[in-house]
Amino acid sequence: QTLSVVGSWSSLPLNQQYETPFWTEILPAAVPGLEVEMTTHNQMNLGLGDIYPLLGQGVYDVAMTVADYAVSDAPELEGLDVPLVALTADEARAMVEAAKPMVADIFRDRFNAEMLAIAPYPPQVVFCNGEIATLDDLTGLKVRASGRMTAKLLEALGAEGVNVSFAEVPGALQNGVVDCAVTGAGSGYSAGWWEVSTHLLPLPLGGWDSVVTAMNLDKWNSLDAETQDAIRTSIKADFEDPAWAAAQGALVNDIACLTGNGECASGEARSMTLVEVSDADFQKARDILTTEVLPEWADRAGGDWAQRWNDSVGAVVGVTIE
Amino acid sequence: MMELIWIDRLRRINRWVALATGAMLLACAAFVLADIILRRLGSSLGGTDEIAGYAMAIGTAWGMSYTLLELGHVRIDLLRSRGGTGLKAMADIFSMIVLTATVTFIAIQAWPVVERSLTNSSRANTPLETPLIWVQVPWFAGWIWFATVSALVTCLALSMVLRGRAEETEAIIGAFAEQETLQ
Amino acid sequence: MIGAVAGGLLGLLALSIPVGIVLFLLGFGVDAFFSSFPLSRGLGNMVWSSSNSATLIAIPFFVLLGEILVRSGVATRTYAALDRWVSWLPGGLIHANIATATMFSATSGSSVATAATVATVAMPQAERLGYDPKLFSGAIAAGGTLGIMIPPSINLIVYGFLTQTSIPRLFLAGLVPGLALALAFMGITVLICVIRPSLGGVRRTFPIQQMLRALLDLGPIILLFGLIVGSIYRGWATPTEAAAVGVAGAFLIAALFGGINGAMLRDSLLGTVKITSMIMLIVIGASFLNFTLASAGLGREITTFMDGMGLGPLGTILVVVVLYIVLGFFIETLSLMVVTIPIIVPLVLEQGYDPIWFGILMIVLIEMALITPPVGLNLYVVQGARKSGSLNEVMLGTIPYVVMMLVMVAALIALPDIALWLPAALE
Ligand code: NA
Ligand code: NA
């Protein structure tokens, strides 16, 4: 029994530290007779929006990538990863666990795939080249965002979304093509964004970029119940749990590395200014989220998704879409 | 001479198609430029990246058949050029049949992409939220057009060879373009 | 698998099937023989997502820029001006080819577009003045490759994107090696033409007044270079957007120095569509082939190969160089970069090399791939602009320049500062 597995970005720690060891070493050891051939979607040069559709067509057996890449085909999937509602890894995990039944349904209906696990990329925080003290200061600024709900939230906050590819961001920040940019704290640290930006807003304005692992449904159904159980047990204990356990530590470490606020294990600490957002300010952003951004999403998603979201994710994070 | 008249018609149609494609690319450049200027003035059109990508996909698909008729698709001419007229015509016909089959297969395989966007009412994962069928249908049509033109040219050239006019096919499906466009 | 694909490629190309179509056929072959998965089901998605690319739109923009310069007469005047300055060298007009290619490289991010522009203006001269067609056309094909080394550069944008390296710094790093390569090309031309004067054609000298007046004709191109590169460094445009700035600049320059009319605009657009579609059929076919190769385990084959060697820093770089030279024969360059960068760059950086430096080294190897048969786009473009003669002549003519590229590779490894000095000095 051979599984063809497509991992997420090969340059990021999630793939190197968790996906690759799990699929190439841990799982084959746990399930006798199982072999795995592993690559990543960037090594295959796949279009980001094609990763799950091709999984559904059986071009490979297992794929994992950021759920946000697939919202073109499934707007309801945006509800998996709402910005600003989860501030710590524990809260994010609770949010994701609550969303899992919905995600499983979406993957079965839209992509002919069985959801196996959801792991986090680090939360997507805001780097600005220029002084900001409150969220209001984002008004009128040009911000590079990735993902639709983040862009909508920034627009609602009065900022203007600009499309710049990741590699062009440092130049764009330096030259004022953008004033701020959203990415994972760790990615921003290793790509040297601290050289070209001064202020770090550690709010997850871009959400947590959940990475969904799924298997082609026909392949999944062809496995016997014992193998299915073994995969489910192993992927939770040996992939999902460790990835989540590391997430909070990584965030604290990455922020320390960028601001010099504490111990940095990844290299030299830098001296960006950490922006503390006041409770009132934060509450205002949450209000905009619940009164504008989420209702718009409910319209995009249609059906009873808003209700399902309120009953699951909303109940956990304490937000209700009106 | 029926065949040559038809080839001439196809060439003329594809010239117009190519002009429209070129005009679209030019408009795209103007759009990008407008965005750069507006950004200097503190505002932005937004979404130029996305629109440039669509223009590229659609333009590429619709430009293919013009390039085919201008003999612009690169072929390696090492062995073929050593043969006589008959052998050359055989190589050209064979090459056209393979091309037509491949392009037809591509056009067929392009349909599921459009179909998926249709059934999911897919919209781009961007602030513009472009409905993907708006751009994928023209793209798909471009590949259908390329497949159709390839098939027509193949049939016309084949008919010429069968009627013993193999030497005339060189100008239609041969390996080198006439240079008048590059002067 | 690599062997089978290379063999299949040669066989199918020999049948004179269009190169882009051959790449699709090889993809089907890999799917059928080396993969247990129905990869061809991904064909439609690959065709859509490889052509729906905001980065690739720089190709038609740069081609259009070149077309406008050619058809407004600006390119011809640039060529003539450079002719005044360099044709006294042994090799005569061949130096003008290289010098013109170098200048256009500074306004074009694409090697193919650069070669197409220079070939169009230079080729009629070769026949008129009785040059050896081999060296003459080889110099254009090789000179054209500088288009991706001297900024702006589509390939450096792609490298920067895939490796998360600063694109403006990559551009700075490419400048010195690019100019050094241009000088090396001229040097080897002098050497060859001193040994075999018959290859060089006439050497010509011009009165100093003519030479000085010719400088004025270089003004438009220098202006255009300033506009494109300036817009990037001033932060007005991203490197991709700068191609659109270049098109606008070319129109402006054509209006000022040549003239714009309906027929010229029409021909420029038709030429752009023709060259762009030619390139894109190959790029799309290559993307599909790469997708099948990667799915069938090319990455694993390369990784196992590299790991098995257990090499130190120098050994690793040498193996990487050989790998790119070999793959460069067969694989179209943009896809070669896209497929190998995620595999090779981490291995190289692990050995302590600088990512900017390796980007420049890779560009030299990619330049070489552009003029090595059987898949070498610049060879085809130059051949396409000729009125007679066979592709073999162009291929033979590039050999001396390939040798100089190898020298450049060695120089970059021995003296990394060739690439790294300028970005460091301007920090
Ligand atoms: Na260039
Ligand atoms: Na090559």
mmCIF file of N, CA and C in Angstrom, chain A residues 153-203:
data_model
loop_
_atom_site.group_PDB
_atom_site.id
_atom_site.type_symbol
_atom_site.label_atom_id
_atom_site.label_comp_id
_atom_site.label_asym_id
_atom_site.label_seq_id
_atom_site.Cartn_x
_atom_site.Cartn_y
_atom_site.Cartn_z
ATOM 1 N N LEU A 153 -11.225 42.634 6.506
ATOM 2 C CA LEU A 153 -11.135 43.253 7.829
ATOM 3 C C LEU A 153 -10.316 44.542 7.753
ATOM 4 N N LEU A 154 -9.186 44.477 7.031
ATOM 5 C CA LEU A 154 -8.340 45.660 6.906
ATOM 6 C C LEU A 154 -9.093 46.787 6.219
ATOM 7 N N GLU A 155 -9.867 46.430 5.182
ATOM 8 C CA GLU A 155 -10.661 47.444 4.499
ATOM 9 C C GLU A 155 -11.659 48.067 5.464
ATOM 10 N N ALA A 156 -12.298 47.210 6.278
ATOM 11 C CA ALA A 156 -13.280 47.712 7.227
ATOM 12 C C ALA A 156 -12.612 48.610 8.276
ATOM 13 N N LEU A 157 -11.339 48.353 8.567
ATOM 14 C CA LEU A 157 -10.607 49.191 9.524
ATOM 15 C C LEU A 157 -10.118 50.479 8.873
ATOM 16 N N GLY A 158 -10.359 50.637 7.575
ATOM 17 C CA GLY A 158 -9.968 51.870 6.895
ATOM 18 C C GLY A 158 -8.639 51.784 6.175
ATOM 19 N N ALA A 159 -7.983 50.624 6.233
ATOM 20 C CA ALA A 159 -6.726 50.466 5.510
ATOM 21 C C ALA A 159 -7.020 50.052 4.071
ATOM 22 N N GLU A 160 -5.963 50.054 3.260
ATOM 23 C CA GLU A 160 -6.163 49.721 1.858
ATOM 24 C C GLU A 160 -5.309 48.495 1.526
ATOM 25 N N GLY A 161 -5.945 47.449 1.008
ATOM 26 C CA GLY A 161 -5.209 46.214 0.704
ATOM 27 C C GLY A 161 -4.376 46.370 -0.558
ATOM 28 N N VAL A 162 -3.119 45.948 -0.510
ATOM 29 C CA VAL A 162 -2.248 45.979 -1.684
ATOM 30 C C VAL A 162 -1.704 44.576 -1.900
ATOM 31 N N ASN A 163 -1.668 44.146 -3.166
ATOM 32 C CA ASN A 163 -1.142 42.827 -3.500
ATOM 33 C C ASN A 163 0.344 42.908 -3.787
ATOM 34 N N VAL A 164 1.164 42.310 -2.935
ATOM 35 C CA VAL A 164 2.605 42.249 -3.200
ATOM 36 C C VAL A 164 3.041 40.830 -2.857
ATOM 37 N N SER A 165 3.871 40.218 -3.708
ATOM 38 C CA SER A 165 4.289 38.851 -3.392
ATOM 39 C C SER A 165 5.265 38.894 -2.221
ATOM 40 N N PHE A 166 5.365 37.767 -1.493
ATOM 41 C CA PHE A 166 6.130 37.716 -0.253
ATOM 42 C C PHE A 166 7.536 38.266 -0.446
ATOM 43 N N ALA A 167 8.205 37.851 -1.531
ATOM 44 C CA ALA A 167 9.606 38.228 -1.711
ATOM 45 C C ALA A 167 9.761 39.713 -1.993
ATOM 46 N N GLU A 168 8.717 40.347 -2.512
ATOM 47 C CA GLU A 168 8.840 41.758 -2.838
ATOM 48 C C GLU A 168 8.468 42.654 -1.666
ATOM 49 N N VAL A 169 8.012 42.046 -0.554
ATOM 50 C CA VAL A 169 7.561 42.857 0.571
ATOM 51 C C VAL A 169 8.662 43.739 1.166
ATOM 52 N N PRO A 170 9.891 43.196 1.456
ATOM 53 C CA PRO A 170 10.889 44.082 2.072
ATOM 54 C C PRO A 170 11.141 45.337 1.247
ATOM 55 N N GLY A 171 11.317 45.173 -0.064
ATOM 56 C CA GLY A 171 11.521 46.339 -0.914
ATOM 57 C C GLY A 171 10.327 47.279 -0.859
ATOM 58 N N ALA A 172 9.143 46.694 -0.869
ATOM 59 C CA ALA A 172 7.923 47.491 -0.875
ATOM 60 C C ALA A 172 7.772 48.278 0.433
ATOM 61 N N LEU A 173 8.137 47.634 1.564
ATOM 62 C CA LEU A 173 8.071 48.332 2.854
ATOM 63 C C LEU A 173 9.073 49.481 2.890
ATOM 64 N N GLN A 174 10.274 49.190 2.390
ATOM 65 C CA GLN A 174 11.329 50.184 2.423
ATOM 66 C C GLN A 174 10.961 51.412 1.594
ATOM 67 N N ASN A 175 10.359 51.153 0.423
ATOM 68 C CA ASN A 175 10.094 52.239 -0.507
ATOM 69 C C ASN A 175 8.745 52.902 -0.301
ATOM 70 N N GLY A 176 7.938 52.343 0.585
ATOM 71 C CA GLY A 176 6.632 52.925 0.784
ATOM 72 C C GLY A 176 5.582 52.485 -0.213
ATOM 73 N N VAL A 177 5.868 51.425 -1.013
ATOM 74 C CA VAL A 177 4.805 50.843 -1.841
ATOM 75 C C VAL A 177 3.724 50.303 -0.905
ATOM 76 N N VAL A 178 4.127 49.738 0.250
ATOM 77 C CA VAL A 178 3.176 49.411 1.318
ATOM 78 C C VAL A 178 3.716 50.015 2.621
ATOM 79 N N ASP A 179 2.796 50.293 3.565
ATOM 80 C CA ASP A 179 3.200 50.797 4.874
ATOM 81 C C ASP A 179 3.313 49.663 5.874
ATOM 82 N N CYS A 180 2.469 48.659 5.715
ATOM 83 C CA CYS A 180 2.454 47.539 6.636
ATOM 84 C C CYS A 180 2.271 46.253 5.840
ATOM 85 N N ALA A 181 2.657 45.133 6.463
ATOM 86 C CA ALA A 181 2.462 43.849 5.793
ATOM 87 C C ALA A 181 2.164 42.793 6.842
ATOM 88 N N VAL A 182 1.317 41.839 6.463
ATOM 89 C CA VAL A 182 0.893 40.791 7.385
ATOM 90 C C VAL A 182 1.597 39.489 7.016
ATOM 91 N N THR A 183 2.240 38.854 7.981
ATOM 92 C CA THR A 183 2.756 37.500 7.765
ATOM 93 C C THR A 183 3.034 36.856 9.117
ATOM 94 N N GLY A 184 3.468 35.581 9.093
ATOM 95 C CA GLY A 184 3.847 34.912 10.327
ATOM 96 C C GLY A 184 5.064 35.585 10.938
ATOM 97 N N ALA A 185 5.086 35.671 12.289
ATOM 98 C CA ALA A 185 6.196 36.355 12.942
ATOM 99 C C ALA A 185 7.526 35.680 12.591
ATOM 100 N N GLY A 186 7.547 34.358 12.568
ATOM 101 C CA GLY A 186 8.775 33.625 12.276
ATOM 102 C C GLY A 186 9.249 33.866 10.848
ATOM 103 N N SER A 187 8.319 33.837 9.883
ATOM 104 C CA SER A 187 8.697 34.095 8.486
ATOM 105 C C SER A 187 9.272 35.483 8.351
ATOM 106 N N GLY A 188 8.626 36.469 9.012
ATOM 107 C CA GLY A 188 9.092 37.846 8.928
ATOM 108 C C GLY A 188 10.482 37.990 9.519
ATOM 109 N N TYR A 189 10.738 37.230 10.631
ATOM 110 C CA TYR A 189 12.067 37.288 11.250
ATOM 111 C C TYR A 189 13.106 36.713 10.295
ATOM 112 N N SER A 190 12.856 35.513 9.748
ATOM 113 C CA SER A 190 13.902 34.880 8.933
ATOM 114 C C SER A 190 14.055 35.554 7.582
ATOM 115 N N ALA A 191 13.009 36.222 7.068
ATOM 116 C CA ALA A 191 13.148 36.905 5.782
ATOM 117 C C ALA A 191 13.668 38.330 5.946
ATOM 118 N N GLY A 192 13.991 38.725 7.192
ATOM 119 C CA GLY A 192 14.623 40.029 7.397
ATOM 120 C C GLY A 192 13.682 41.218 7.305
ATOM 121 N N TRP A 193 12.405 41.006 7.595
ATOM 122 C CA TRP A 193 11.477 42.140 7.523
ATOM 123 C C TRP A 193 11.783 43.183 8.587
ATOM 124 N N TRP A 194 12.452 42.763 9.689
ATOM 125 C CA TRP A 194 12.809 43.716 10.756
ATOM 126 C C TRP A 194 13.768 44.788 10.251
ATOM 127 N N GLU A 195 14.472 44.495 9.139
ATOM 128 C CA GLU A 195 15.374 45.503 8.590
ATOM 129 C C GLU A 195 14.608 46.681 8.016
ATOM 130 N N VAL A 196 13.401 46.440 7.559
ATOM 131 C CA VAL A 196 12.674 47.456 6.805
ATOM 132 C C VAL A 196 11.364 47.863 7.470
ATOM 133 N N SER A 197 11.161 47.442 8.735
ATOM 134 C CA SER A 197 9.960 47.884 9.426
ATOM 135 C C SER A 197 10.324 48.179 10.877
ATOM 136 N N THR A 198 9.526 49.046 11.489
ATOM 137 C CA THR A 198 9.891 49.509 12.826
ATOM 138 C C THR A 198 8.939 49.011 13.903
ATOM 139 N N HIS A 199 7.666 48.849 13.566
ATOM 140 C CA HIS A 199 6.668 48.531 14.583
ATOM 141 C C HIS A 199 6.015 47.180 14.319
ATOM 142 N N LEU A 200 5.855 46.412 15.399
ATOM 143 C CA LEU A 200 5.248 45.085 15.299
ATOM 144 C C LEU A 200 3.955 45.064 16.102
ATOM 145 N N LEU A 201 2.891 44.723 15.402
ATOM 146 C CA LEU A 201 1.573 44.653 16.040
ATOM 147 C C LEU A 201 1.250 43.169 16.206
ATOM 148 N N PRO A 202 1.397 42.623 17.439
ATOM 149 C CA PRO A 202 1.331 41.165 17.585
ATOM 150 C C PRO A 202 -0.090 40.611 17.592
ATOM 151 N N LEU A 203 -1.042 41.331 17.040
ATOM 152 C CA LEU A 203 -2.411 40.821 16.965
ATOM 153 C C LEU A 203 -2.551 39.899 15.759
#
